[in-house]
Coordinates of C-alpha atoms in Angstrom, one line a residue:
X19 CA -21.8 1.4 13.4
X20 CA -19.6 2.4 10.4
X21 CA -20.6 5.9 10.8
X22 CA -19.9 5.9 15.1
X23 CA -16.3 4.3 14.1
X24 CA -15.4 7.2 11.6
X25 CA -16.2 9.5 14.3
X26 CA -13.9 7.8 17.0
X27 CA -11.3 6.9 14.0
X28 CA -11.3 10.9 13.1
X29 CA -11.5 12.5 16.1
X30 CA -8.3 10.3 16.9
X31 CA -6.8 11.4 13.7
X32 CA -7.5 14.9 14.7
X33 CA -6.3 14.4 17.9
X34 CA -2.9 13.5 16.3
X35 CA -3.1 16.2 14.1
X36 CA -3.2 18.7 16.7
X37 CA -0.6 17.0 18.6
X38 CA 2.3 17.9 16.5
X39 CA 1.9 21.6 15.9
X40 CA 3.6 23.0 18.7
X41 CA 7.0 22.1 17.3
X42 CA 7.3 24.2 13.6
X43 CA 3.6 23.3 12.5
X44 CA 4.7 22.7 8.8
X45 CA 6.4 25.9 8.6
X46 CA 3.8 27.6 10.8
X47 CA 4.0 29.7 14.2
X48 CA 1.9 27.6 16.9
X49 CA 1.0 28.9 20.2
X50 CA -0.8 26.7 22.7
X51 CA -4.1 27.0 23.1
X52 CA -5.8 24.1 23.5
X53 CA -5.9 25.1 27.6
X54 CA -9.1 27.4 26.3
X55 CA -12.8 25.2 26.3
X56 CA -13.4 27.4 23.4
X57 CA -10.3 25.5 21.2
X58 CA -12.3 22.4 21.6
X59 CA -15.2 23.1 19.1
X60 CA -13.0 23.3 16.2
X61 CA -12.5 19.6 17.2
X62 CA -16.2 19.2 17.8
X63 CA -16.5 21.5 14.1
X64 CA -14.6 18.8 12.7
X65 CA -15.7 15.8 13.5
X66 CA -19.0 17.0 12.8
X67 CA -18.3 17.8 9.3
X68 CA -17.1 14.5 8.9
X69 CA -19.9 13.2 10.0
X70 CA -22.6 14.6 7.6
X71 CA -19.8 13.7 4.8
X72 CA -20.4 9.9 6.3
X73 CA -24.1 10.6 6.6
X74 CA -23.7 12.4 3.0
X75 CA -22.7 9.0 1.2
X76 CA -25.9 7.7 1.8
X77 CA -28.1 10.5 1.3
X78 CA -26.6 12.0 -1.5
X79 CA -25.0 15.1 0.3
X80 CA -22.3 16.2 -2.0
X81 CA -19.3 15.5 0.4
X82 CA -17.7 19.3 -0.1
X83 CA -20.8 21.1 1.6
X84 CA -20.1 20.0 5.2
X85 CA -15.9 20.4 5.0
X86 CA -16.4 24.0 3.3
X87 CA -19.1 25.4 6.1
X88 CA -16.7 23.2 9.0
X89 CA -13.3 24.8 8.1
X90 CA -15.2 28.1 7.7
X91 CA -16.3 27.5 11.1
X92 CA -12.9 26.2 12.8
X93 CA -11.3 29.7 11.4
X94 CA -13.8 31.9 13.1
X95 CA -13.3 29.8 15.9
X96 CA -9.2 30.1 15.3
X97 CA -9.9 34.2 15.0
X98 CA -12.1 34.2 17.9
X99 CA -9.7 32.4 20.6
X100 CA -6.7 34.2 19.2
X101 CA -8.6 37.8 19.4
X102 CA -9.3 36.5 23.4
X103 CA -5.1 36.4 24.1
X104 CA -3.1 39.8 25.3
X105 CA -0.5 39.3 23.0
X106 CA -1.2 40.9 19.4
X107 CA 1.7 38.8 18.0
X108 CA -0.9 35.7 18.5
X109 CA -3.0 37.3 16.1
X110 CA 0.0 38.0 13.5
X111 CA 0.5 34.2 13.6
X112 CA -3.1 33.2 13.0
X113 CA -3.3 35.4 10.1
X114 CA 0.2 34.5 9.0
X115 CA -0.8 31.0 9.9
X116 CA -4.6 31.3 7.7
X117 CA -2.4 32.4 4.5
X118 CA 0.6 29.8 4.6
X119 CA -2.2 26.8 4.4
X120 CA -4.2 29.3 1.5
X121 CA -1.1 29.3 -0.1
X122 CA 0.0 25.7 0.4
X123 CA -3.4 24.3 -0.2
X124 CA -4.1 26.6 -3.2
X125 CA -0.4 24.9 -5.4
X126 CA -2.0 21.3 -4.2
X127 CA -5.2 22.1 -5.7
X128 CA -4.2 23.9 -9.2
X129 CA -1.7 20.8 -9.7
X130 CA -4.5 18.6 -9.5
X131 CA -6.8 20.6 -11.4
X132 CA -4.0 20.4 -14.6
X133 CA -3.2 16.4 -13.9
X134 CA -7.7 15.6 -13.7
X135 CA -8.1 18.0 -16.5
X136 CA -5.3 15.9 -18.6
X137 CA -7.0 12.8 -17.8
X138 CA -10.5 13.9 -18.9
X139 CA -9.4 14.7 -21.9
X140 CA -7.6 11.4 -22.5
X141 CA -10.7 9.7 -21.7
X142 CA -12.8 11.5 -24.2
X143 CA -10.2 10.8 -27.0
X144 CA -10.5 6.9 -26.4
X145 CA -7.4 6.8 -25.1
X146 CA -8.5 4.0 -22.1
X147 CA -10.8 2.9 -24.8
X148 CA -7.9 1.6 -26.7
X149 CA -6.3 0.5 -23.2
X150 CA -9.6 -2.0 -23.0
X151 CA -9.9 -3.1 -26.4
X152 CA -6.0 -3.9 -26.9
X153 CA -6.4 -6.2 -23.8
X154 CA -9.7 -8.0 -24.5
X155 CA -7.8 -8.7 -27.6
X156 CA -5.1 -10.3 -26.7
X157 CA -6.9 -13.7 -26.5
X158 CA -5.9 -14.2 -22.9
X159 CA -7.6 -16.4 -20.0
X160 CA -9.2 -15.4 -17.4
X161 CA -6.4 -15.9 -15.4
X162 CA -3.8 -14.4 -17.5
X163 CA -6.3 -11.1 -17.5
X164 CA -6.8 -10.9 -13.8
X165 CA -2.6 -10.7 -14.1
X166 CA -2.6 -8.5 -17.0
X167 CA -5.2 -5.5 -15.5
X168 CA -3.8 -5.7 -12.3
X169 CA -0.1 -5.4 -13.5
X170 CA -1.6 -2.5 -15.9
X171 CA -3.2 -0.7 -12.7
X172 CA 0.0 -1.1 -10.8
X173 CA 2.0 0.6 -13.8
X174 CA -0.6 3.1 -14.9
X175 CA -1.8 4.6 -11.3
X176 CA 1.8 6.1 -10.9
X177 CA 0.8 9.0 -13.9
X178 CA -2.9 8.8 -13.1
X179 CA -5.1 8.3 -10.1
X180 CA -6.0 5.1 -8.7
X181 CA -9.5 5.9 -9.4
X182 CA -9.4 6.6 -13.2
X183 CA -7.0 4.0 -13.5
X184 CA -9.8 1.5 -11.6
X185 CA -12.5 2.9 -13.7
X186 CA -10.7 2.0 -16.8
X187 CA -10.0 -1.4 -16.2
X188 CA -13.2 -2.4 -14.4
X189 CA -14.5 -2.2 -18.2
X190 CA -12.3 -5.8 -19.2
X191 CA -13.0 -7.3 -15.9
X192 CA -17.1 -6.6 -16.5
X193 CA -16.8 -7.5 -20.1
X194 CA -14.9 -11.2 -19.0
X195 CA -17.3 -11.7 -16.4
X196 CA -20.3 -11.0 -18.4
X197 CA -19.3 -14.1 -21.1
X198 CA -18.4 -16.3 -18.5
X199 CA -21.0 -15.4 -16.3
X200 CA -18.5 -16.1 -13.8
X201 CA -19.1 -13.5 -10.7
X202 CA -16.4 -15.1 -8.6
X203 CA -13.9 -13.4 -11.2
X204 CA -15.2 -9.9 -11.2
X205 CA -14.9 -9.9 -7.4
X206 CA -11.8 -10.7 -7.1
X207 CA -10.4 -9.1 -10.7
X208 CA -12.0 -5.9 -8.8
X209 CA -10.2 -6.8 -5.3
X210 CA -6.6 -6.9 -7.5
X211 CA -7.8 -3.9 -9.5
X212 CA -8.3 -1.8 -6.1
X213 CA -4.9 -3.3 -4.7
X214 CA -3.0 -2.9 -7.5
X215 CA -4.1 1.0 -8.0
X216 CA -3.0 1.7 -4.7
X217 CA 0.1 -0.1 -4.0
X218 CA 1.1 2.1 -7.9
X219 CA 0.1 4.9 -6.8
X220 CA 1.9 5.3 -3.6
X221 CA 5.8 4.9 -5.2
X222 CA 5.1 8.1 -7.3
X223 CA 4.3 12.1 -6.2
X224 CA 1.8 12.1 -9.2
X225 CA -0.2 8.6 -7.8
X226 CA -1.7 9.6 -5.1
X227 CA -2.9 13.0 -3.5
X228 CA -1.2 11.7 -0.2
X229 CA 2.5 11.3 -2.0
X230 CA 2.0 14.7 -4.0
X231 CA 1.2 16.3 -0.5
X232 CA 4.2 14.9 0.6
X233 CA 6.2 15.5 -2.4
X234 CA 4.9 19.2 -1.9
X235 CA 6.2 19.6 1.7
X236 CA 9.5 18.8 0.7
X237 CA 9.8 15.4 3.3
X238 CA 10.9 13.2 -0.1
X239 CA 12.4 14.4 -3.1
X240 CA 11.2 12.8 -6.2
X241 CA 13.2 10.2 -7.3
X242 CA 13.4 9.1 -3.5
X243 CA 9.9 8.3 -4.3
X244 CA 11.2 5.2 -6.5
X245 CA 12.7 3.6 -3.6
X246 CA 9.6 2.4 -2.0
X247 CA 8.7 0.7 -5.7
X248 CA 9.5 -3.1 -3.9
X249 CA 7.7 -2.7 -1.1
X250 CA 4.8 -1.2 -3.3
X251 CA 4.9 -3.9 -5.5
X252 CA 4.8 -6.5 -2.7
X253 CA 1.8 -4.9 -1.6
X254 CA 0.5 -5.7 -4.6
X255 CA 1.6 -9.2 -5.1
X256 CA 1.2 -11.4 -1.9
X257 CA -2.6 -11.0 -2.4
X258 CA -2.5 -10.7 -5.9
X259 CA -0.9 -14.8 -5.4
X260 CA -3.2 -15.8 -3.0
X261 CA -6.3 -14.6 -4.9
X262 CA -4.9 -16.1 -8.0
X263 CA -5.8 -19.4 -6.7
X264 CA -9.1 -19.4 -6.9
X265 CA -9.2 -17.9 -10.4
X266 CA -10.2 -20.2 -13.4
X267 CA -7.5 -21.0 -16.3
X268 CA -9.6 -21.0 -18.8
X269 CA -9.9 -18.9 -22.2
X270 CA -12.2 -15.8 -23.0
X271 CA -14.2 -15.0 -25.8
X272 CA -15.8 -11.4 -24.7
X273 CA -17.6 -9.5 -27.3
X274 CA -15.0 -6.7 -27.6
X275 CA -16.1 -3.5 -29.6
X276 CA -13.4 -2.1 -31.5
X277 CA -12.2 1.5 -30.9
X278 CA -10.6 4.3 -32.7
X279 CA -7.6 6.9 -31.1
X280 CA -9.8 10.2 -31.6
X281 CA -7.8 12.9 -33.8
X282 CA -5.0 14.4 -31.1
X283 CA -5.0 11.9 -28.9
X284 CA -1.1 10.2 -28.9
X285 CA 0.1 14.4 -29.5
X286 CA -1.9 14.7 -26.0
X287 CA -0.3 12.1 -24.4
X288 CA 3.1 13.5 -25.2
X289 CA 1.8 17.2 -24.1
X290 CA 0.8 15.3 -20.3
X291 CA 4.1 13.7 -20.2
X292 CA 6.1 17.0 -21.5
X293 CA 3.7 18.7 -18.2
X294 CA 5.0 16.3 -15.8
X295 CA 8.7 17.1 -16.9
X296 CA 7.9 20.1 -16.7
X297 CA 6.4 20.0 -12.9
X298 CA 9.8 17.8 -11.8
X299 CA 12.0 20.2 -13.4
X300 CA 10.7 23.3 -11.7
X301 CA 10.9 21.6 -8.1
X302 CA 14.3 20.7 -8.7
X303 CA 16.8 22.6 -11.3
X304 CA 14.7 26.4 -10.7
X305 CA 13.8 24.9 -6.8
X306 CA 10.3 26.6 -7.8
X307 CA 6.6 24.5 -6.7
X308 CA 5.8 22.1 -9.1
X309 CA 2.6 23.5 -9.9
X310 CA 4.1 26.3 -11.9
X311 CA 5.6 23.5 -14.2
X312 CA 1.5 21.7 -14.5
X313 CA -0.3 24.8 -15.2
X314 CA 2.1 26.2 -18.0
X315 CA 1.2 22.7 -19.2
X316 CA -2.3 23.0 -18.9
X317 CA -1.5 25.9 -21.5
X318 CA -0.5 23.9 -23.9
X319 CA -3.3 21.8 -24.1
X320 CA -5.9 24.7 -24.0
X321 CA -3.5 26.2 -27.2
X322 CA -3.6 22.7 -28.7
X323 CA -6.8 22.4 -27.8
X324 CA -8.1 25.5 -29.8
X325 CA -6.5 24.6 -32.8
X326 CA -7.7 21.1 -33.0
X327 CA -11.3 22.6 -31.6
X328 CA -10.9 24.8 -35.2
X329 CA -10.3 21.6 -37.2
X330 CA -13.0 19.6 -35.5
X331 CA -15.3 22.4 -36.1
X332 CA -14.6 22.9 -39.6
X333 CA -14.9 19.1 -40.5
X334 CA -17.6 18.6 -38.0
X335 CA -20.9 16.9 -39.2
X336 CA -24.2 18.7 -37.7
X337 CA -26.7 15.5 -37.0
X338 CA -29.9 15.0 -39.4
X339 CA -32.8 16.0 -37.8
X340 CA -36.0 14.0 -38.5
X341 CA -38.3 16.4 -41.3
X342 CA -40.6 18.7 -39.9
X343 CA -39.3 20.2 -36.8
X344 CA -40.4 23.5 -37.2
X345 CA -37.6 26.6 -36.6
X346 CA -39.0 27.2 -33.0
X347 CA -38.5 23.6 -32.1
X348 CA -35.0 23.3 -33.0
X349 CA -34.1 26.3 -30.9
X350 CA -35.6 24.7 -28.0
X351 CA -33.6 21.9 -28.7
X352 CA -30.6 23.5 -29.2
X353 CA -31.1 25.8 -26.0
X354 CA -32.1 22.4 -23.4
X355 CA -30.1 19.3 -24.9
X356 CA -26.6 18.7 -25.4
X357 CA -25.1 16.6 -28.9
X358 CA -23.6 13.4 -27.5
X359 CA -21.3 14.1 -30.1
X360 CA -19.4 17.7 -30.6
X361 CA -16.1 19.3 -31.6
X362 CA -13.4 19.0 -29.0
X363 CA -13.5 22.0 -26.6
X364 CA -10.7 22.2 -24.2
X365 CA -12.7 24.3 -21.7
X366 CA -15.2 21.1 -21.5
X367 CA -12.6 18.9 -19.8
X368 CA -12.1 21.6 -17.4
X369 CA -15.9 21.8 -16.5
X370 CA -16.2 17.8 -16.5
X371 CA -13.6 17.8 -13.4
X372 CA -14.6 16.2 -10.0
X373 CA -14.9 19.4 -8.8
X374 CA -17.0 18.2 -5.2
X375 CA -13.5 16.0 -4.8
X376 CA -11.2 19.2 -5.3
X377 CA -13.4 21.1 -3.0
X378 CA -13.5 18.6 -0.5
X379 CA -9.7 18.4 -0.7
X380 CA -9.4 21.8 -0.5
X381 CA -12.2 22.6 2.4
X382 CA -10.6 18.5 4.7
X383 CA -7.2 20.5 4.5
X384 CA -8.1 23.8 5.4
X385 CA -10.1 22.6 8.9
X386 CA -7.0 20.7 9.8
X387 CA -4.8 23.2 9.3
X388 CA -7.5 25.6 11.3
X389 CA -7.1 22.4 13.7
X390 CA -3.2 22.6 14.2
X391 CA -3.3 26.2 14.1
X392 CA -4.6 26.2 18.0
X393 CA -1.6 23.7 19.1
X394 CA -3.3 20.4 19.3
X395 CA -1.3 18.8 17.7
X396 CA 1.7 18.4 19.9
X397 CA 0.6 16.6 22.9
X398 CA -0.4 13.4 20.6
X399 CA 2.9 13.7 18.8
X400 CA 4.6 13.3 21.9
X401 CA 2.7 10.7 22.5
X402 CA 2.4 8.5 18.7
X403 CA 6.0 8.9 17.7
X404 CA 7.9 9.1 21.1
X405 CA 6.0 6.9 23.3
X406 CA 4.7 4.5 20.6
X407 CA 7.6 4.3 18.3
X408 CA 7.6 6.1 14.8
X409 CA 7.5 2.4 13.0
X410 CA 4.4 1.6 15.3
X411 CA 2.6 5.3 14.2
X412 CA 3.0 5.2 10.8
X413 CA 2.1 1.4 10.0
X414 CA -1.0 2.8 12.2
X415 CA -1.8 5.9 9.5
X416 CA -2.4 2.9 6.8
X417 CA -4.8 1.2 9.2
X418 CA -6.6 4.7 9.7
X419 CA -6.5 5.7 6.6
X420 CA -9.0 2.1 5.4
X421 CA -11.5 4.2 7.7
X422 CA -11.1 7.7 7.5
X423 CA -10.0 9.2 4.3
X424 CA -6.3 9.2 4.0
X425 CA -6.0 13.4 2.9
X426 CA -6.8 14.6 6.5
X427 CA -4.7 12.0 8.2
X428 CA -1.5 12.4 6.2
X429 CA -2.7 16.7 6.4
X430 CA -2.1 16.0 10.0
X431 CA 0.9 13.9 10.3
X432 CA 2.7 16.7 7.9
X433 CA 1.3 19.5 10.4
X434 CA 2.5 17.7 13.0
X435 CA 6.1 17.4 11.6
X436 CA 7.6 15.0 13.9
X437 CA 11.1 14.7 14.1
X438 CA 11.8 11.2 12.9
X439 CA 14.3 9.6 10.2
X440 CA 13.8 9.5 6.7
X441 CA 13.0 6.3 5.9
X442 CA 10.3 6.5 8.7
X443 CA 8.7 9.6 5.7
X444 CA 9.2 7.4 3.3
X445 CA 7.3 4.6 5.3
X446 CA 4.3 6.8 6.6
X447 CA 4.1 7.7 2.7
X448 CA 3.5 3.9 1.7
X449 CA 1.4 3.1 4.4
X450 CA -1.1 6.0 3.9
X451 CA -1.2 5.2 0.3
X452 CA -1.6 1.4 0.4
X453 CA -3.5 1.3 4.0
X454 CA -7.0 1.9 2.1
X455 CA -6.6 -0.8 0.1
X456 CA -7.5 -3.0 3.9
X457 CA -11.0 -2.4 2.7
X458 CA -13.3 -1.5 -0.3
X459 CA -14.3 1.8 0.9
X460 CA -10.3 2.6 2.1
X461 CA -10.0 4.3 -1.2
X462 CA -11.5 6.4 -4.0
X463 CA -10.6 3.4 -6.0
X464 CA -12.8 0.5 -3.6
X465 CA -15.7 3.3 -3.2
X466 CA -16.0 3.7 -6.9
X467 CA -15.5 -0.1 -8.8
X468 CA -18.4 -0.7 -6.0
X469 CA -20.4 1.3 -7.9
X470 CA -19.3 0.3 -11.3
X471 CA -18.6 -3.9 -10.8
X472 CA -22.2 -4.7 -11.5
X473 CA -23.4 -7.9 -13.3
X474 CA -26.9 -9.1 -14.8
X475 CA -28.5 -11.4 -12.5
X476 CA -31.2 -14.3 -13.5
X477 CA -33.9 -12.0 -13.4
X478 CA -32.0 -9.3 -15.9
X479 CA -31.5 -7.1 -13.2
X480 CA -28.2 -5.6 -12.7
X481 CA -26.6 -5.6 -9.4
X482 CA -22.8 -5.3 -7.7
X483 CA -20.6 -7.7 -7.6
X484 CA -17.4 -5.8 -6.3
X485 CA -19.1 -5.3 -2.6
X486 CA -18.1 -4.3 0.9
X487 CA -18.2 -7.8 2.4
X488 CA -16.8 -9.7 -0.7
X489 CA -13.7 -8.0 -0.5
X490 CA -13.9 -8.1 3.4
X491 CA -13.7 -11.6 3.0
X492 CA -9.9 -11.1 0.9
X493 CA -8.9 -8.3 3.6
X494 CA -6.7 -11.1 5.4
X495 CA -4.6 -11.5 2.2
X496 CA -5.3 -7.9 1.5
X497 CA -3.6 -7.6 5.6
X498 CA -0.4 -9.8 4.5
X499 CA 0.3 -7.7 2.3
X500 CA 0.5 -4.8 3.5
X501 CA 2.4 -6.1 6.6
X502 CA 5.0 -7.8 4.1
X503 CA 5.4 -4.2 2.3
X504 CA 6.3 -2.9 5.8
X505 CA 8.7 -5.6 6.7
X506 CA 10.5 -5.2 3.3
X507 CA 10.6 -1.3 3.5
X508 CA 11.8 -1.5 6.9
X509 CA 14.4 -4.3 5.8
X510 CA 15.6 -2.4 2.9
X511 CA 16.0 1.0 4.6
X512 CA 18.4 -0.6 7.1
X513 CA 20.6 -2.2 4.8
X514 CA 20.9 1.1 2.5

């Protein structure tokens, strides 16, 4: 049933998509085609790839493989039709068309790249380690913790991703739950968790991929970003109240390892917040893409990086092998296994990226673009935002986005370009970024704490406790608010 509605959901989101590309197309040249059958299988290429990415999730299918091969696919399709036309010019666009999107698609990606690459490497100096440890620490109750990770998701999601920021706070909520073998907790410390990632994420260009494509585009500058931080936060808090409730008062006493900063890691910290200076002041004092500001930063860390790989190296302690592995052995050893423990190598954060996420990114953008390059784009436009109502459409995109992923619906709202005011951007911004939170798989966030939120169980199995119907069971206060975040955006944006 799930996977029949993200079909319908996606071809609708496609449909949209191609509805607003006959105006400018993002800064494209669009020619109508869609009057040509042949147009219509990059809509069929499309929702097919999304399709086996559904199917994929249960079957292990890395989710990249089918949006690579479809976007592939809608080009030649793109080439083909646009060969078929008289005019030449309609092949000048394509091709102009193909290398705008390369272009554009290509400054989203290496600015992730830098800001993952950052994170990795905090992670493996124990920097969200520390983050754990400080607040299992604190000697806080179980209610005071469900306040205290959520309000540190909400804060920390605007620098990182609402998925590493999840990730890192699941750890306290598992740890709480596990001595108070209280499952009830966990569920709904993970529900906050998911909320609380989100509704961060979306007041910032750096907490969500959704606001940096946004940012990107050039619909809100940076700091306007800041101005959707009540309505984000009352996202966050009418269900954080509600779910409150039903959260026990009393105190905690969780086993709670201690943890050491590795060598570097506060120097690090300062070298990722020195990067996204860096990004901001490139967009808007030299009026350059941000990514040129992330990657010189990525420099530093790599030239940081080599000298403290040199230190680690030369202070480095080789692990005692057991007597009598013979010179052979340990060269097979060497060669097929990997020490848990090594001197820092900035090159190894690089390869420990999500690189099936970037390439899925990169291949979802490039079939929509391939989608709005044949002019569908408009005719839904036309239809959404001026028969519908702009406030209508974009409170829609958060709804949409809980199904289908929110990259290739907010890819198409920005190809489609409508012509509406700003405070409707800045509305379609939170709504895509806070809509997933509607339900646990609306959001890298959701998809991932489902995997990690697992308990032991009488029989000393360990299953999840963060699942797709507990938190279906919270998405009425989950609902609330994000109605009451649209209601105070929309009141604030009229006063001011």
């Amino acid at each position: 049933m799930r996977f029949l509605l993200a079909l319908a959901v996606l071809l609708n989101s496609s449909l949209m998509a191609m509805a607003a590309e006959g105006g400018n197309g993002g800064g494209m040249t669009v020619v109508d085609l869609t009057n040509y059958p042949l147009s219509w299988m990059v809509i069929v290429a499309l929702v097919v790839a999304y399709g086996f990415v559904v199917w994929g999730e249960q079957h292990h299918l890395e989710k990249s493989i089918p949006v690579l091969i479809g976007a592939g696919v809608i080009w030649a399709i793109v080439g083909i039709v646009t060969h078929l036309q008289p005019d030449h010019v309609i092949v000048e666009q394509a091709e102009f068309g193909f290398e705008h999107s390369i272009i554009e698609i290509g400054e989203l990606t290496f600015f992730l790249v830098t800001a993952m690459t950052y994170v990795v490497t905090l992670q493996e100096r124990n920097v969200f380690e520390m983050v754990r440890y400080k607040l299992l620490g604190a000697g806080l109750s179980q209610r005071a913790i469900f306040w205290a990770t959520g309000l540190a998701a909400f804060l920390l999601s605007p620098l990182l991703d609402n998925l590493t920021t999840a990730l890192a706070l699941i750890s306290v909520v598992i740890a709480v739950g596990a001595a108070t073998r209280d499952r009830m907790f966990v569920s709904l410390a993970a529900i906050n968790l998911v909320v609380a990632a989100n509704a961060g994420g979306a007041f910032s260009p750096f907490g969500d991929i959704t606001t940096l494509m946004v940012w990107q585009a050039g619909k809100v500058e940076f700091f306007e970003f800041f101005s959707i931080f009540v309505p984000s936060l009352v996202n966050w808090l009418v269900p954080a109240v509600i779910m409150s409730f039903a959260i026990k008062s009393s105190d905690v006493e969780a086993y709670n390892e201690p943890v050491v900063l590795k060598r570097g890691a506060r120097r690090m910290i300062a070298l990722f917040a020195l990067t996204l200076v860096m990004a901001v002041s490139a967009h808007i004092f030299l009026e350059l893409p941000p990514v040129i500001g992330m990657t010189t930063g990525l420099g530093f860390l790599m030239l940081y990086g080599y000298f403290l790989s040199h230190h680690e190296h030369e202070h480095f302690e080789a692990p005692v092998l057991p007597d009598g592995i013979q010179d052979d052995m340990l060269a097979v050893l060497e060669t097929h296994y990997k020490l848990k423990h090594k001197p820092f190598n900035p090159m190894t954060s690089i390869k420990r990226l999500e690189w099936d996420t970037l390439l899925f990114f990169f291949g979802i953008l490039m079939a929509v673009a391939g989608v709005s390059q044949l002019g569908f784009l408009l005719k839904v436009s036309e239809y959404m935002y001026g028969n519908l109502g702009p406030t209508f459409t974009n409170s829609f995109v958060g709804v949409l986005s809980a199904v289908v992923d929110n990259i290739p619906v907010m890819s198409a709202v920005l190809k489609m370009d409508p012509n509406m005011v700003h405070g409707q951007w800045m509305l379609v911004t939170l709504t895509a970024g806070v809509g997933g939170s509607l339900l646990s798989v609306g959001s890298a966030a959701g998809v991932a704490l489902m995997g990690a939120a697992k308990m032991e169980n009488e029989e000393g199995r360990y299953v999840s406790v963060y699942t797709f119907m507990g938190h279906l069971k919270w998405t009425w206060a989950v609902a609330l608010g994000y109605a009451a975040s649209i209601w105070v955006h929309t009141l604030l944006h009229q006063m001011y």
